[in-house]
Amino acid sequence: MELFYYSRTNNTKRFIDKLETDIDSFSITEAHPQGSFILITPTYNFGQIPEEVVDFLEQYGSKLVGVISCGNKNWGPAFGQAGNKISDRYDVPLLHKLELSGNKKDKEIVDKAISHML
């Protein structure tokens, strides 16, 4: 199992760096999944999946086993909607939504979710 992420503004990358998991993490722009993977993605434009993530999933979505989304709670109902859309489209669980680069509680939730997926 691997962890893949996309981070244009580095909020997602800062969150990845906080995690205490034994699985390897990679940017979707730098590597390709060798097996099953969990995706962490930001949400842009009030609920949209970043185009780079759409392109990545078109190639590797069959290996996706779970998604975590980041966003801004100021967007109201659109908060983290990229995760909901990916979860529905690829029939995988939405493991968590976090705001911006997350906090200590988000880290604990995601560490636990990842360990349950292993």
Coordinates of C-alpha atoms in Angstrom, one line a residue:
M1 CA 0.0 0.0 0.0
E2 CA 1.2 3.5 -0.8
L3 CA 0.0 7.0 -0.1
F4 CA -0.3 9.5 -3.0
Y5 CA -1.0 13.2 -2.7
Y6 CA -1.4 16.3 -4.8
S7 CA -0.3 19.7 -3.3
R8 CA -0.3 22.9 -5.3
T9 CA -0.1 25.2 -2.3
N10 CA 1.8 22.9 0.0
N11 CA -1.0 22.6 2.5
T12 CA -1.5 18.9 1.6
K13 CA 2.3 18.3 1.7
R14 CA 2.6 19.9 5.1
F15 CA -0.1 17.5 6.3
I16 CA 1.6 14.5 4.8
D17 CA 4.8 15.4 6.6
K18 CA 3.0 15.3 10.0
L19 CA 1.8 11.7 9.5
E20 CA 3.4 8.8 11.4
T21 CA 2.7 5.9 9.0
D22 CA 5.0 3.2 7.7
I23 CA 3.7 3.4 4.2
D24 CA 5.6 5.4 1.6
S25 CA 4.1 8.6 0.3
F26 CA 4.6 10.2 -3.1
S27 CA 3.4 13.2 -5.1
I28 CA 1.2 12.3 -8.0
T29 CA 3.5 14.4 -10.1
E30 CA 6.6 12.4 -9.2
A31 CA 5.7 8.7 -9.1
H32 CA 3.3 6.1 -10.2
P33 CA 1.5 3.6 -8.0
Q34 CA 3.0 0.1 -7.8
G35 CA 0.0 -1.3 -6.1
S36 CA -3.0 -0.2 -4.1
F37 CA -3.0 3.4 -2.8
I38 CA -4.8 5.9 -0.7
L39 CA -5.1 9.4 -2.2
I40 CA -5.0 12.7 -0.3
T41 CA -6.2 15.6 -2.5
P42 CA -7.1 19.2 -2.0
T43 CA -10.4 20.6 -3.1
Y44 CA -10.3 23.7 -5.4
N45 CA -12.8 26.1 -6.9
F46 CA -15.6 25.5 -4.3
G47 CA -15.8 21.7 -4.5
Q48 CA -13.8 20.7 -7.6
I49 CA -11.2 17.9 -8.0
P50 CA -7.9 19.4 -9.2
E51 CA -7.4 18.6 -12.9
E52 CA -4.0 17.0 -12.1
V53 CA -5.8 14.6 -9.8
V54 CA -8.5 13.8 -12.4
D55 CA -5.8 13.0 -14.9
F56 CA -3.9 10.8 -12.4
L57 CA -7.0 8.9 -11.5
E58 CA -7.9 8.3 -15.1
Q59 CA -4.7 6.3 -15.3
Y60 CA -4.5 4.7 -11.9
G61 CA -8.0 4.9 -10.3
S62 CA -8.4 1.1 -10.5
K63 CA -5.7 0.8 -7.7
L64 CA -7.4 3.4 -5.4
V65 CA -8.6 2.0 -2.1
G66 CA -9.5 5.2 -0.1
V67 CA -9.5 9.0 -0.3
I68 CA -8.8 11.8 2.1
S69 CA -9.7 15.4 1.1
C70 CA -8.5 18.8 2.2
G71 CA -10.3 22.1 1.8
N72 CA -11.5 25.3 3.5
K73 CA -14.5 25.3 5.8
N74 CA -15.3 28.8 4.6
W75 CA -16.6 27.1 1.5
G76 CA -19.5 25.7 3.5
P77 CA -21.2 22.7 1.8
A78 CA -18.4 22.6 -0.8
F79 CA -15.8 21.9 1.9
G80 CA -13.7 18.9 0.9
Q81 CA -16.1 17.9 -1.9
A82 CA -13.3 16.5 -4.0
G83 CA -13.2 13.6 -1.6
N84 CA -16.9 13.0 -1.9
K85 CA -16.8 13.0 -5.7
I86 CA -13.8 10.7 -5.9
S87 CA -15.3 8.3 -3.3
D88 CA -18.5 8.1 -5.3
R89 CA -16.8 7.8 -8.7
Y90 CA -14.4 5.1 -7.7
D91 CA -16.5 3.4 -5.0
V92 CA -13.9 3.8 -2.3
P93 CA -14.3 5.0 1.3
L94 CA -13.9 8.7 2.1
L95 CA -11.6 8.3 5.1
H96 CA -11.5 11.9 6.3
K97 CA -11.8 15.6 5.5
L98 CA -9.5 18.1 6.9
E99 CA -9.1 21.8 6.7
L100 CA -6.0 23.3 5.0
S101 CA -3.0 21.5 6.4
G102 CA -4.9 19.8 9.2
N103 CA -4.4 19.7 13.0
K104 CA -3.3 17.2 15.6
K105 CA -6.7 15.5 15.7
D106 CA -6.8 15.2 11.9
K107 CA -3.3 13.6 12.0
E108 CA -4.5 11.1 14.6
I109 CA -7.6 10.2 12.6
V110 CA -5.7 9.8 9.4
D111 CA -2.9 7.8 11.0
K112 CA -5.5 5.4 12.4
A113 CA -7.5 5.2 9.1
I114 CA -4.3 4.3 7.2
S115 CA -3.3 1.7 9.8
H116 CA -6.8 0.1 9.4
M117 CA -6.4 -0.1 5.7
L118 CA -3.1 -2.0 5.9

